[in-house]
mmCIF file of C-alpha atoms in Angstrom:
data_model
loop_
_atom_site.group_PDB
_atom_site.id
_atom_site.type_symbol
_atom_site.label_atom_id
_atom_site.label_comp_id
_atom_site.label_asym_id
_atom_site.label_seq_id
_atom_site.Cartn_x
_atom_site.Cartn_y
_atom_site.Cartn_z
ATOM 1 C CA MET A 265 -19.627 -23.495 2.792
ATOM 2 C CA ALA A 266 -22.519 -22.586 5.081
ATOM 3 C CA LYS A 267 -22.868 -18.905 5.874
ATOM 4 C CA ILE A 268 -22.020 -18.045 9.477
ATOM 5 C CA GLU A 269 -24.956 -16.298 11.105
ATOM 6 C CA GLU A 270 -24.228 -13.021 12.856
ATOM 7 C CA PRO A 271 -24.910 -13.221 16.611
ATOM 8 C CA THR A 272 -27.876 -11.283 17.946
ATOM 9 C CA ILE A 273 -29.232 -10.441 21.397
ATOM 10 C CA ASP A 274 -32.951 -10.519 22.191
ATOM 11 C CA VAL A 275 -34.287 -7.520 24.102
ATOM 12 C CA MET A 276 -37.919 -7.060 25.152
ATOM 13 C CA LEU A 277 -39.147 -3.465 24.911
ATOM 14 C CA PHE A 278 -42.143 -2.000 26.743
ATOM 15 C CA VAL A 279 -43.455 0.582 24.289
ATOM 16 C CA ASP A 280 -46.004 3.359 24.661
ATOM 17 C CA LYS A 281 -47.140 3.574 21.035
ATOM 18 C CA GLU A 282 -49.392 6.565 21.673
ATOM 19 C CA LYS A 283 -46.516 8.677 23.003
ATOM 20 C CA ARG A 284 -43.987 6.993 20.673
ATOM 21 C CA ARG A 285 -41.647 6.174 23.506
ATOM 22 C CA VAL A 286 -39.883 3.108 24.901
ATOM 23 C CA LEU A 287 -40.359 3.116 28.674
ATOM 24 C CA PHE A 288 -37.826 0.410 29.476
ATOM 25 C CA ALA A 289 -36.384 -2.888 28.285
ATOM 26 C CA GLU A 290 -35.975 -6.320 29.837
ATOM 27 C CA ALA A 291 -32.937 -8.422 28.920
ATOM 28 C CA ASP A 292 -30.540 -11.004 30.285
ATOM 29 C CA GLU A 293 -26.870 -10.696 31.205
ATOM 30 C CA ASP A 294 -25.674 -10.846 27.568
ATOM 31 C CA PHE A 295 -27.102 -7.398 26.823
ATOM 32 C CA VAL A 296 -25.987 -5.856 30.123
ATOM 33 C CA ASP A 297 -22.465 -7.220 29.596
ATOM 34 C CA VAL A 298 -22.326 -5.496 26.213
ATOM 35 C CA LEU A 299 -23.539 -2.205 27.702
ATOM 36 C CA PHE A 300 -21.039 -2.306 30.569
ATOM 37 C CA GLY A 301 -18.290 -3.246 28.110
ATOM 38 C CA TRP A 302 -18.643 0.184 26.488
ATOM 39 C CA LEU A 303 -16.969 1.691 29.559
ATOM 40 C CA THR A 304 -13.694 -0.030 28.621
ATOM 41 C CA LEU A 305 -13.580 1.309 25.047
ATOM 42 C CA PRO A 306 -10.887 3.923 24.293
ATOM 43 C CA LEU A 307 -12.356 7.224 23.120
ATOM 44 C CA GLY A 308 -10.487 6.924 19.816
ATOM 45 C CA THR A 309 -12.208 3.605 19.138
ATOM 46 C CA ILE A 310 -15.624 5.143 19.802
ATOM 47 C CA VAL A 311 -14.876 8.044 17.444
ATOM 48 C CA ARG A 312 -13.829 5.580 14.737
ATOM 49 C CA LEU A 313 -16.911 3.376 15.232
ATOM 50 C CA MET A 314 -19.105 6.490 14.963
ATOM 51 C CA ASN A 315 -17.395 7.535 11.707
ATOM 52 C CA LYS A 316 -16.125 10.693 13.435
ATOM 53 C CA GLN A 317 -19.652 11.747 14.416
ATOM 54 C CA SER A 318 -19.509 10.811 18.088
ATOM 55 C CA GLN A 319 -20.320 14.370 19.246
ATOM 56 C CA MET A 320 -17.922 13.937 22.192
ATOM 57 C CA GLY A 321 -16.830 17.547 22.332
ATOM 58 C CA CYS A 322 -14.174 18.135 19.673
ATOM 59 C CA LEU A 323 -12.658 14.628 19.741
ATOM 60 C CA ASP A 324 -13.980 13.957 16.229
ATOM 61 C CA GLN A 325 -11.826 16.828 14.966
ATOM 62 C CA VAL A 326 -8.844 15.647 17.030
ATOM 63 C CA TYR A 327 -9.145 12.194 15.440
ATOM 64 C CA SER A 328 -9.354 13.739 11.965
ATOM 65 C CA SER A 329 -6.226 15.774 12.697
ATOM 66 C CA VAL A 330 -4.295 12.609 13.537
ATOM 67 C CA GLU A 331 -5.504 11.044 10.284
ATOM 68 C CA ASP A 332 -4.460 14.053 8.215
ATOM 69 C CA LEU A 333 -1.029 14.565 9.781
ATOM 70 C CA SER A 334 1.912 12.955 8.038
ATOM 71 C CA THR A 335 3.754 10.226 9.931
ATOM 72 C CA ASP A 336 6.761 12.566 9.829
ATOM 73 C CA TYR A 337 5.178 14.459 12.729
ATOM 74 C CA PHE A 338 5.045 11.351 14.943
ATOM 75 C CA GLN A 339 7.945 9.635 16.686
ATOM 76 C CA THR A 340 7.152 6.417 14.785
ATOM 77 C CA LYS A 341 4.492 5.122 12.410
ATOM 78 C CA ALA A 342 3.231 3.008 15.297
ATOM 79 C CA CYS A 343 2.413 6.135 17.332
ATOM 80 C CA LYS A 344 -0.083 7.273 14.723
ATOM 81 C CA GLY A 345 -1.567 3.787 14.500
ATOM 82 C CA MET A 346 -1.934 3.567 18.289
ATOM 83 C CA LEU A 347 -4.016 6.762 18.264
ATOM 84 C CA LEU A 348 -6.236 5.839 15.309
ATOM 85 C CA ALA A 349 -6.844 2.272 16.521
ATOM 86 C CA PRO A 350 -6.122 2.300 20.276
ATOM 87 C CA LEU A 351 -6.082 -1.069 21.989
ATOM 88 C CA ASN A 352 -8.528 -1.921 24.758
ATOM 89 C CA ALA A 353 -6.795 -2.946 27.987
ATOM 90 C CA ALA A 354 -9.863 -5.087 28.840
ATOM 91 C CA SER A 355 -9.978 -6.880 25.481
ATOM 92 C CA GLY A 356 -9.478 -10.239 27.212
ATOM 93 C CA HIS A 357 -12.946 -9.814 28.708
ATOM 94 C CA CYS A 358 -14.607 -8.001 25.815
ATOM 95 C CA CYS A 359 -13.671 -10.705 23.310
ATOM 96 C CA GLN A 360 -15.971 -13.036 25.288
ATOM 97 C CA LEU A 361 -19.006 -10.792 24.883
ATOM 98 C CA LYS A 362 -21.779 -12.225 22.745
ATOM 99 C CA ILE A 363 -21.420 -9.124 20.553
ATOM 100 C CA ASN A 364 -18.129 -7.237 20.655
ATOM 101 C CA ILE A 365 -18.341 -4.084 18.537
ATOM 102 C CA ASP A 366 -14.641 -3.276 19.001
ATOM 103 C CA ASP A 367 -13.033 -4.519 15.787
ATOM 104 C CA THR A 368 -9.533 -3.354 16.739
ATOM 105 C CA LYS A 369 -7.108 -6.146 15.927
ATOM 106 C CA LYS A 370 -5.124 -6.992 19.048
ATOM 107 C CA GLY A 371 -3.793 -10.481 18.384
ATOM 108 C CA ALA A 372 -1.186 -9.460 15.798
ATOM 109 C CA LEU A 373 2.422 -10.100 16.808
ATOM 110 C CA TYR A 374 5.369 -8.125 15.438
ATOM 111 C CA ILE A 375 9.033 -8.886 16.159
ATOM 112 C CA CYS A 376 12.312 -7.417 14.963
ATOM 113 C CA ARG A 377 13.298 -8.301 11.396
ATOM 114 C CA ASP A 378 16.886 -8.810 12.531
ATOM 115 C CA THR A 379 16.962 -12.373 13.865
ATOM 116 C CA SER A 380 20.305 -11.836 15.551
ATOM 117 C CA CYS A 381 18.831 -8.872 17.418
ATOM 118 C CA SER A 382 15.944 -10.981 18.701
ATOM 119 C CA ALA A 383 18.234 -13.858 19.630
ATOM 120 C CA SER A 384 20.528 -11.600 21.637
ATOM 121 C CA VAL A 385 17.768 -10.466 23.974
ATOM 122 C CA GLY A 386 16.716 -12.662 26.887
ATOM 123 C CA ASP A 387 13.066 -11.640 26.677
ATOM 124 C CA CYS A 388 12.188 -11.337 22.995
ATOM 125 C CA ARG A 389 10.974 -7.810 22.334
ATOM 126 C CA PHE A 390 7.648 -7.751 20.552
ATOM 127 C CA SER A 391 4.739 -5.452 19.810
ATOM 128 C CA SER A 392 1.073 -5.766 18.916
ATOM 129 C CA VAL A 393 1.078 -2.467 16.983
ATOM 130 C CA ARG A 394 1.741 -2.267 13.266
ATOM 131 C CA GLY A 395 4.660 -0.018 12.357
ATOM 132 C CA ALA A 396 6.488 -0.497 15.669
ATOM 133 C CA VAL A 397 10.253 0.003 15.651
ATOM 134 C CA CYS A 398 12.673 -2.177 17.606
ATOM 135 C CA LYS A 399 15.202 -0.603 19.967
ATOM 136 C CA CYS A 400 17.880 -1.487 17.433
ATOM 137 C CA GLY A 401 16.198 0.889 14.975
ATOM 138 C CA LYS A 402 14.772 -1.691 12.563
ATOM 139 C CA ASP A 403 11.081 -2.024 11.745
ATOM 140 C CA MET A 404 9.259 -4.914 13.349
ATOM 141 C CA GLN A 405 7.797 -7.578 11.075
ATOM 142 C CA TYR A 406 4.399 -9.266 11.337
ATOM 143 C CA THR A 407 4.934 -12.868 12.389
ATOM 144 C CA GLY A 408 1.477 -14.215 13.266
ATOM 145 C CA GLU A 409 -1.228 -14.114 15.898
ATOM 146 C CA TRP A 410 -1.100 -14.718 19.625
ATOM 147 C CA SER A 411 -3.829 -15.275 22.183
ATOM 148 C CA ASP A 412 -3.880 -12.970 25.195
ATOM 149 C CA ASN A 413 -5.370 -15.378 27.704
ATOM 150 C CA HIS A 414 -3.172 -14.535 30.638
ATOM 151 C CA GLY A 415 -2.356 -11.607 32.868
ATOM 152 C CA GLU A 416 -4.537 -9.085 34.633
ATOM 153 C CA ASP A 417 -6.746 -8.602 31.595
ATOM 154 C CA ALA A 418 -7.549 -12.291 31.214
ATOM 155 C CA ALA A 419 -11.144 -13.239 31.951
ATOM 156 C CA PRO A 420 -11.674 -15.711 34.811
ATOM 157 C CA ALA A 421 -11.636 -19.335 33.806
ATOM 158 C CA GLY A 422 -13.729 -22.156 35.157
ATOM 159 C CA GLU A 423 -16.726 -19.993 36.042
ATOM 160 C CA ASP A 424 -20.366 -21.034 35.833
ATOM 161 C CA ALA A 425 -21.350 -21.226 32.176
ATOM 162 C CA ASP A 426 -24.585 -19.375 32.967
ATOM 163 C CA SER A 427 -22.718 -16.378 34.384
ATOM 164 C CA GLY A 428 -21.960 -13.279 32.368
ATOM 165 C CA VAL A 429 -18.646 -11.711 31.449
ATOM 166 C CA PHE A 430 -19.010 -8.757 33.820
ATOM 167 C CA VAL A 431 -22.226 -9.497 35.726
ATOM 168 C CA ILE A 432 -22.903 -12.253 38.250
ATOM 169 C CA GLY A 433 -25.254 -15.160 37.668
ATOM 170 C CA CYS A 434 -28.125 -15.644 35.260
ATOM 171 C CA PHE A 435 -30.547 -12.788 35.931
ATOM 172 C CA LYS A 436 -33.033 -10.644 34.091
ATOM 173 C CA PHE A 437 -32.353 -6.918 34.118
ATOM 174 C CA ILE A 438 -34.414 -3.793 33.548
ATOM 175 C CA ILE A 439 -32.781 -1.118 31.374
ATOM 176 C CA THR A 440 -34.509 2.250 31.219
ATOM 177 C CA ASP A 441 -34.647 4.420 28.118
ATOM 178 C CA ASP A 442 -31.738 6.455 29.507
ATOM 179 C CA LEU A 443 -29.712 3.274 30.249
ATOM 180 C CA ILE A 444 -30.095 2.917 34.007
ATOM 181 C CA VAL A 445 -29.570 -0.785 34.756
ATOM 182 C CA ALA A 446 -31.175 -2.678 37.654
ATOM 183 C CA PRO A 447 -32.141 -6.292 38.408
ATOM 184 C CA ALA A 448 -35.680 -7.036 37.238
ATOM 185 C CA SER A 449 -38.447 -7.192 39.829
ATOM 186 C CA THR A 450 -42.205 -6.675 39.958
ATOM 187 C CA SER A 451 -41.847 -3.754 42.355
ATOM 188 C CA LEU A 452 -39.421 -1.989 40.010
ATOM 189 C CA MET A 453 -41.757 -2.430 37.033
ATOM 190 C CA MET A 454 -44.705 -1.074 39.029
ATOM 191 C CA SER A 455 -42.688 1.970 40.098
ATOM 192 C CA LEU A 456 -41.745 2.635 36.456
ATOM 193 C CA PHE A 457 -45.386 2.340 35.367
ATOM 194 C CA GLN A 458 -46.300 4.872 38.046
ATOM 195 C CA ARG A 459 -43.431 7.155 37.048
ATOM 196 C CA PHE A 460 -44.600 7.261 33.425
ATOM 197 C CA GLY A 461 -48.289 7.563 34.320
ATOM 198 C CA VAL A 462 -49.288 4.138 32.998
ATOM 199 C CA GLY A 463 -52.566 3.224 34.676
ATOM 200 C CA ASP A 464 -53.055 -0.057 32.826
ATOM 201 C CA PRO A 465 -49.839 -1.895 31.810
ATOM 202 C CA ALA A 466 -51.915 -3.907 29.317
ATOM 203 C CA THR A 467 -52.046 -0.807 27.095
ATOM 204 C CA LEU A 468 -48.299 -1.055 26.520
ATOM 205 C CA GLU A 469 -46.933 -3.053 23.629
ATOM 206 C CA LYS A 470 -44.308 -5.662 24.480
ATOM 207 C CA THR A 471 -41.987 -6.180 21.531
ATOM 208 C CA VAL A 472 -38.899 -8.377 21.269
ATOM 209 C CA ILE A 473 -36.197 -6.947 19.022
ATOM 210 C CA GLN A 474 -32.961 -8.595 17.937
ATOM 211 C CA LEU A 475 -29.868 -6.440 18.188
ATOM 212 C CA ASN A 476 -26.866 -7.241 16.004
ATOM 213 C CA SER A 477 -23.469 -5.550 15.943
ATOM 214 C CA GLN A 478 -24.715 -2.704 13.742
ATOM 215 C CA LYS A 479 -27.676 -1.990 16.036
ATOM 216 C CA ILE A 480 -25.474 -2.151 19.151
ATOM 217 C CA THR A 481 -23.070 0.353 17.573
ATOM 218 C CA SER A 482 -25.986 2.627 16.695
ATOM 219 C CA LEU A 483 -27.260 2.351 20.278
ATOM 220 C CA LEU A 484 -23.839 3.433 21.564
ATOM 221 C CA GLY A 485 -23.949 6.461 19.264
ATOM 222 C CA ARG A 486 -27.395 7.448 20.506
ATOM 223 C CA SER A 487 -26.333 7.022 24.133
ATOM 224 C CA LEU A 488 -23.658 9.676 23.543
ATOM 225 C CA THR A 489 -26.134 12.266 22.277
ATOM 226 C CA SER A 490 -29.600 11.434 23.624
ATOM 227 C CA LYS A 491 -31.414 10.649 26.867
ATOM 228 C CA GLN A 492 -33.801 8.368 24.941
ATOM 229 C CA SER A 493 -31.469 5.882 23.309
ATOM 230 C CA LEU A 494 -33.843 2.886 23.254
ATOM 231 C CA THR A 495 -36.654 5.015 21.848
ATOM 232 C CA GLY A 496 -34.317 6.223 19.113
ATOM 233 C CA ILE A 497 -33.369 2.664 18.143
ATOM 234 C CA TYR A 498 -36.947 1.370 18.068
ATOM 235 C CA PHE A 499 -38.558 4.298 16.226
ATOM 236 C CA ASP A 500 -35.411 4.968 14.165
ATOM 237 C CA THR A 501 -35.426 8.672 14.951
ATOM 238 C CA PRO A 502 -32.619 10.725 13.369
ATOM 239 C CA ILE A 503 -29.644 11.703 15.506
ATOM 240 C CA ASP A 504 -29.168 15.449 15.894
ATOM 241 C CA TYR A 505 -25.500 15.857 14.983
ATOM 242 C CA ASP A 506 -25.652 19.640 15.219
ATOM 243 C CA ALA A 507 -26.679 19.839 18.860
ATOM 244 C CA VAL A 508 -24.153 21.598 21.073
ATOM 245 C CA ASP A 509 -23.871 21.044 24.801
ATOM 246 C CA LEU A 510 -21.496 23.348 26.661
ATOM 247 C CA PHE A 511 -20.764 23.150 30.348
ATOM 248 C CA VAL A 512 -18.384 24.690 32.842
ATOM 249 C CA LEU A 513 -15.782 22.360 34.296
ATOM 250 C CA SER A 514 -15.174 22.384 38.000
ATOM 251 C CA GLU A 515 -11.945 24.012 39.146
ATOM 252 C CA LYS A 516 -10.723 20.740 40.603
ATOM 253 C CA LEU A 517 -10.971 17.843 38.176
ATOM 254 C CA TYR A 518 -9.520 15.139 40.392
ATOM 255 C CA PRO A 519 -8.803 14.480 44.083
ATOM 256 C CA ASP A 520 -5.482 15.101 45.804
ATOM 257 C CA ARG A 521 -2.883 12.372 45.673
ATOM 258 C CA GLN A 522 -1.463 11.018 48.881
ATOM 259 C CA ASN A 523 1.995 10.974 47.348
ATOM 260 C CA ASP A 524 2.237 13.658 44.702
ATOM 261 C CA ALA A 525 5.995 14.130 44.810
ATOM 262 C CA ASP A 526 6.701 12.196 41.622
ATOM 263 C CA GLN A 527 3.593 13.303 39.748
ATOM 264 C CA LYS A 528 4.346 16.978 39.197
ATOM 265 C CA LEU A 529 3.596 18.107 35.671
ATOM 266 C CA SER A 530 5.040 21.225 34.127
ATOM 267 C CA ASN A 531 2.641 23.835 32.813
ATOM 268 C CA VAL A 532 1.819 23.790 29.121
ATOM 269 C CA LYS A 533 1.868 27.220 27.526
ATOM 270 C CA ILE A 534 -0.066 28.145 24.405
ATOM 271 C CA ARG A 535 -0.249 31.403 22.468
ATOM 272 C CA VAL A 536 -3.714 32.397 21.261
ATOM 273 C CA LEU A 537 -4.808 34.919 18.654
ATOM 274 C CA GLN A 538 -8.047 36.726 19.447
ATOM 275 C CA THR A 539 -10.181 39.261 17.649
ATOM 276 C CA ARG A 540 -11.141 42.563 19.229
ATOM 277 C CA ASN A 541 -14.373 41.066 20.544
ATOM 278 C CA SER A 542 -12.338 38.295 22.265
ATOM 279 C CA SER A 543 -13.276 35.563 19.792
ATOM 280 C CA LEU A 544 -10.539 32.947 19.541
ATOM 281 C CA LEU A 545 -9.112 32.482 16.048
ATOM 282 C CA TYR A 546 -6.417 29.891 16.685
ATOM 283 C CA ALA A 547 -3.636 28.909 19.060
ATOM 284 C CA GLU A 548 0.047 28.143 18.697
ATOM 285 C CA ALA A 549 1.386 25.442 20.986
ATOM 286 C CA SER A 550 4.349 23.155 21.507
ATOM 287 C CA ASP A 551 4.383 19.397 21.060
ATOM 288 C CA ASP A 552 3.505 18.950 24.759
ATOM 289 C CA PHE A 553 0.052 20.438 24.207
ATOM 290 C CA VAL A 554 -0.517 18.396 21.044
ATOM 291 C CA ASP A 555 0.499 15.238 22.928
ATOM 292 C CA LEU A 556 -2.077 16.160 25.558
ATOM 293 C CA LEU A 557 -4.848 16.505 22.966
ATOM 294 C CA PHE A 558 -3.952 13.375 21.022
ATOM 295 C CA GLY A 559 -3.603 11.378 24.245
ATOM 296 C CA TRP A 560 -7.345 11.690 24.836
ATOM 297 C CA LEU A 561 -7.918 9.112 22.102
ATOM 298 C CA SER A 562 -6.310 6.384 24.235
ATOM 299 C CA ILE A 563 -8.365 7.142 27.379
ATOM 300 C CA PRO A 564 -11.165 4.623 28.189
ATOM 301 C CA LEU A 565 -14.714 5.962 28.302
ATOM 302 C CA GLY A 566 -15.162 4.904 31.934
ATOM 303 C CA SER A 567 -12.104 6.899 32.996
ATOM 304 C CA MET A 568 -13.495 10.041 31.378
ATOM 305 C CA ILE A 569 -16.823 9.587 33.174
ATOM 306 C CA LYS A 570 -15.002 9.012 36.461
ATOM 307 C CA THR A 571 -13.036 12.256 36.061
ATOM 308 C CA TYR A 572 -15.838 14.542 34.911
ATOM 309 C CA CYS A 573 -18.656 12.877 36.892
ATOM 310 C CA HIS A 574 -22.099 13.945 35.639
ATOM 311 C CA ARG A 575 -20.622 16.553 33.293
ATOM 312 C CA SER A 576 -19.004 14.071 30.940
ATOM 313 C CA LEU A 577 -21.492 13.859 28.066
ATOM 314 C CA LYS A 578 -24.835 15.230 26.947
ATOM 315 C CA GLY A 579 -26.226 11.722 26.407
ATOM 316 C CA CYS A 580 -26.998 8.991 28.922
ATOM 317 C CA VAL A 581 -24.057 6.586 28.614
ATOM 318 C CA ASP A 582 -22.720 7.755 31.985
ATOM 319 C CA ASN A 583 -25.817 6.198 33.625
ATOM 320 C CA LEU A 584 -24.218 2.808 32.941
ATOM 321 C CA TYR A 585 -21.248 3.855 35.067
ATOM 322 C CA TRP A 586 -23.373 5.091 37.965
ATOM 323 C CA SER A 587 -25.645 2.019 37.796
ATOM 324 C CA ILE A 588 -22.691 -0.118 38.896
ATOM 325 C CA TYR A 589 -22.431 2.067 41.998
ATOM 326 C CA GLY A 590 -26.180 2.188 42.609
ATOM 327 C CA SER A 591 -29.086 0.256 41.090
ATOM 328 C CA ALA A 592 -26.931 -2.654 39.842
ATOM 329 C CA LYS A 593 -24.618 -2.720 42.860
ATOM 330 C CA GLY A 594 -23.761 -6.275 43.848
ATOM 331 C CA TYR A 595 -24.494 -7.699 40.393
ATOM 332 C CA VAL A 596 -21.055 -7.074 38.895
ATOM 333 C CA ARG A 597 -18.235 -9.528 39.478
ATOM 334 C CA PRO A 598 -15.917 -8.196 42.201
ATOM 335 C CA GLU A 599 -12.881 -8.772 39.984
ATOM 336 C CA CYS A 600 -14.517 -6.697 37.224
ATOM 337 C CA GLN A 601 -15.396 -3.666 39.352
ATOM 338 C CA SER A 602 -12.119 -1.860 38.663
ATOM 339 C CA LEU A 603 -12.202 -2.857 34.973
ATOM 340 C CA LEU A 604 -15.440 -0.897 34.560
ATOM 341 C CA LEU A 605 -15.234 1.856 37.183
ATOM 342 C CA ASP A 606 -11.517 2.604 36.837
ATOM 343 C CA PRO A 607 -10.499 1.167 33.450
ATOM 344 C CA LYS A 608 -6.816 1.229 32.601
ATOM 345 C CA ALA A 609 -5.034 2.286 29.454
ATOM 346 C CA VAL A 610 -2.875 -0.139 27.503
ATOM 347 C CA PRO A 611 0.822 -0.419 28.419
ATOM 348 C CA PHE A 612 3.179 2.299 27.222
ATOM 349 C CA SER A 613 0.454 4.870 26.570
ATOM 350 C CA GLY A 614 2.810 7.138 28.509
ATOM 351 C CA CYS A 615 1.152 10.443 27.699
ATOM 352 C CA ARG A 616 0.441 13.526 29.789
ATOM 353 C CA THR A 617 -3.281 12.837 29.505
ATOM 354 C CA THR A 618 -3.131 9.600 31.502
ATOM 355 C CA LYS A 619 -1.140 11.344 34.236
ATOM 356 C CA ILE A 620 -3.473 14.335 34.468
ATOM 357 C CA LEU A 621 -6.596 12.155 34.607
ATOM 358 C CA GLN A 622 -4.884 9.616 36.907
ATOM 359 C CA VAL A 623 -5.515 6.764 34.471
ATOM 360 C CA GLU A 624 -3.262 3.831 35.263
ATOM 361 C CA GLU A 625 -1.648 1.723 32.577
ATOM 362 C CA LEU A 626 -2.038 -2.038 32.442
ATOM 363 C CA ALA A 627 1.159 -3.896 33.327
ATOM 364 C CA PRO A 628 2.940 -5.161 30.178
ATOM 365 C CA SER A 629 2.383 -8.811 29.289
ATOM 366 C CA LYS A 630 5.310 -11.190 29.156
ATOM 367 C CA LEU A 631 5.182 -13.472 26.158
ATOM 368 C CA GLN A 632 7.517 -16.403 25.674
ATOM 369 C CA ILE A 633 7.855 -17.349 22.023
ATOM 370 C CA LYS A 634 8.814 -20.951 21.366
ATOM 371 C CA GLY A 635 9.589 -22.330 17.945
ATOM 372 C CA CYS A 636 11.536 -21.469 14.829
ATOM 373 C CA VAL A 637 12.264 -17.869 13.938
ATOM 374 C CA LYS A 638 11.771 -17.051 10.289
ATOM 375 C CA SER A 639 14.714 -15.361 8.616
ATOM 376 C CA TRP A 640 14.461 -12.690 5.954
ATOM 377 C CA SER A 641 16.790 -11.920 3.083
ATOM 378 C CA TYR A 642 17.503 -8.339 2.125
#
C-alpha cells in the first residue's frame, strides 16, 4: 500500500540573514485559514497540543490537575474527558482546513446500552463524548461514527473551489513576524521595507518553506510566547518556557448586558492561607470555584482574546484576532465572522466560566439514526 503523504503548506519568507530575522511572509488562503482557525480552538486543546507547556498563565497546571484527579471527583467520567479533550464548536469548518492540528475525535457516536431505553425515546439520546451516561443511569456504548455536516457549524456548500474555508477568494496575503495578516500589495511591502530599514530589498533572502502539522503546531506554541513567531520557526530558536508575564486586569472585564435579570451569578467565596509577609500559600474553595477554573479549558481562544483584549497573552496570537477587524477586514467570509471573533463553546458546556465571559453555546445538533440497533447481552 502506498504511503499517504502528509499535507504541507508553502510559505515564502523574506529573511534578513544579517539580523537573523524574518521580516514577513507571503502565503495564500490555505495558510491564513489555518492561522484564523486557531481562534476556534478550546484552551484545553491548545494546552494538550503544547504538552502542557503553553505558558497561558496557569492553565497548564489546571489541565494537569484534571488529569491527576480521580473520576470520583467528577459528576461522570465524561465530564473529565470533556475537559481533557474539549470539542471544537467550529469543527465542521476546521476539518476542511488543509492542515487541521486539532486531533480531537468528534465523529464518535455513543448511545444507551439499553435498547429498550433508546426505543422508548422519540429523539434517540446520544453523545459524542466517551464515558457519557444516559438519563436512565446506564453507560452509553460506542456504536460508530457520524458526519457532522449540518447545523450552524457546517461549512457552506457549493462555494467556489478556489475560495478558502474562512477567507474570501483566492488571494495572496502578507503575514508579519508577529502574525498581523493583510492582503498582499506592493505598497504594503514597500512600507514594511521602510519600517525595517531595508534600503535595497534585493539584500533580503526569499525562502519558501513547507509547513506540516508539526511545524504548524510549533508555530502556534511560539505565537503564545513570542512576538517573533516566524523568526523562531525559521531559525529554530528555543522557546523560553520560564518567562513570566504578569499584568493587571481591568476592573470591568465585559460590557453591561441589556437584559441581565436572568444572568445573575452568586459570589464564589474562597479561604486563603497567607504568611506574615502576605505571600499566598494555598486556598480552600468549594466546588463552584473549581468548576470555574476547570471551565476555562472549554473556552475558545478567540473568546478569551475578546474578553481580555490586548492583555490576553504575552505572545502575538491575538494579532490574528485584531487583523480580522483591521488589516484583513473584508477578506473573511461574512458567515465566518462570528465563528472567529465570537466563537461559541460546544453544547452543554454549562459552566460558570461561559456565563462570566459571555461565551454562548452552540445549539445542540439533532441526529436521526436510521437502521438496526445492535443488542448486547449481559
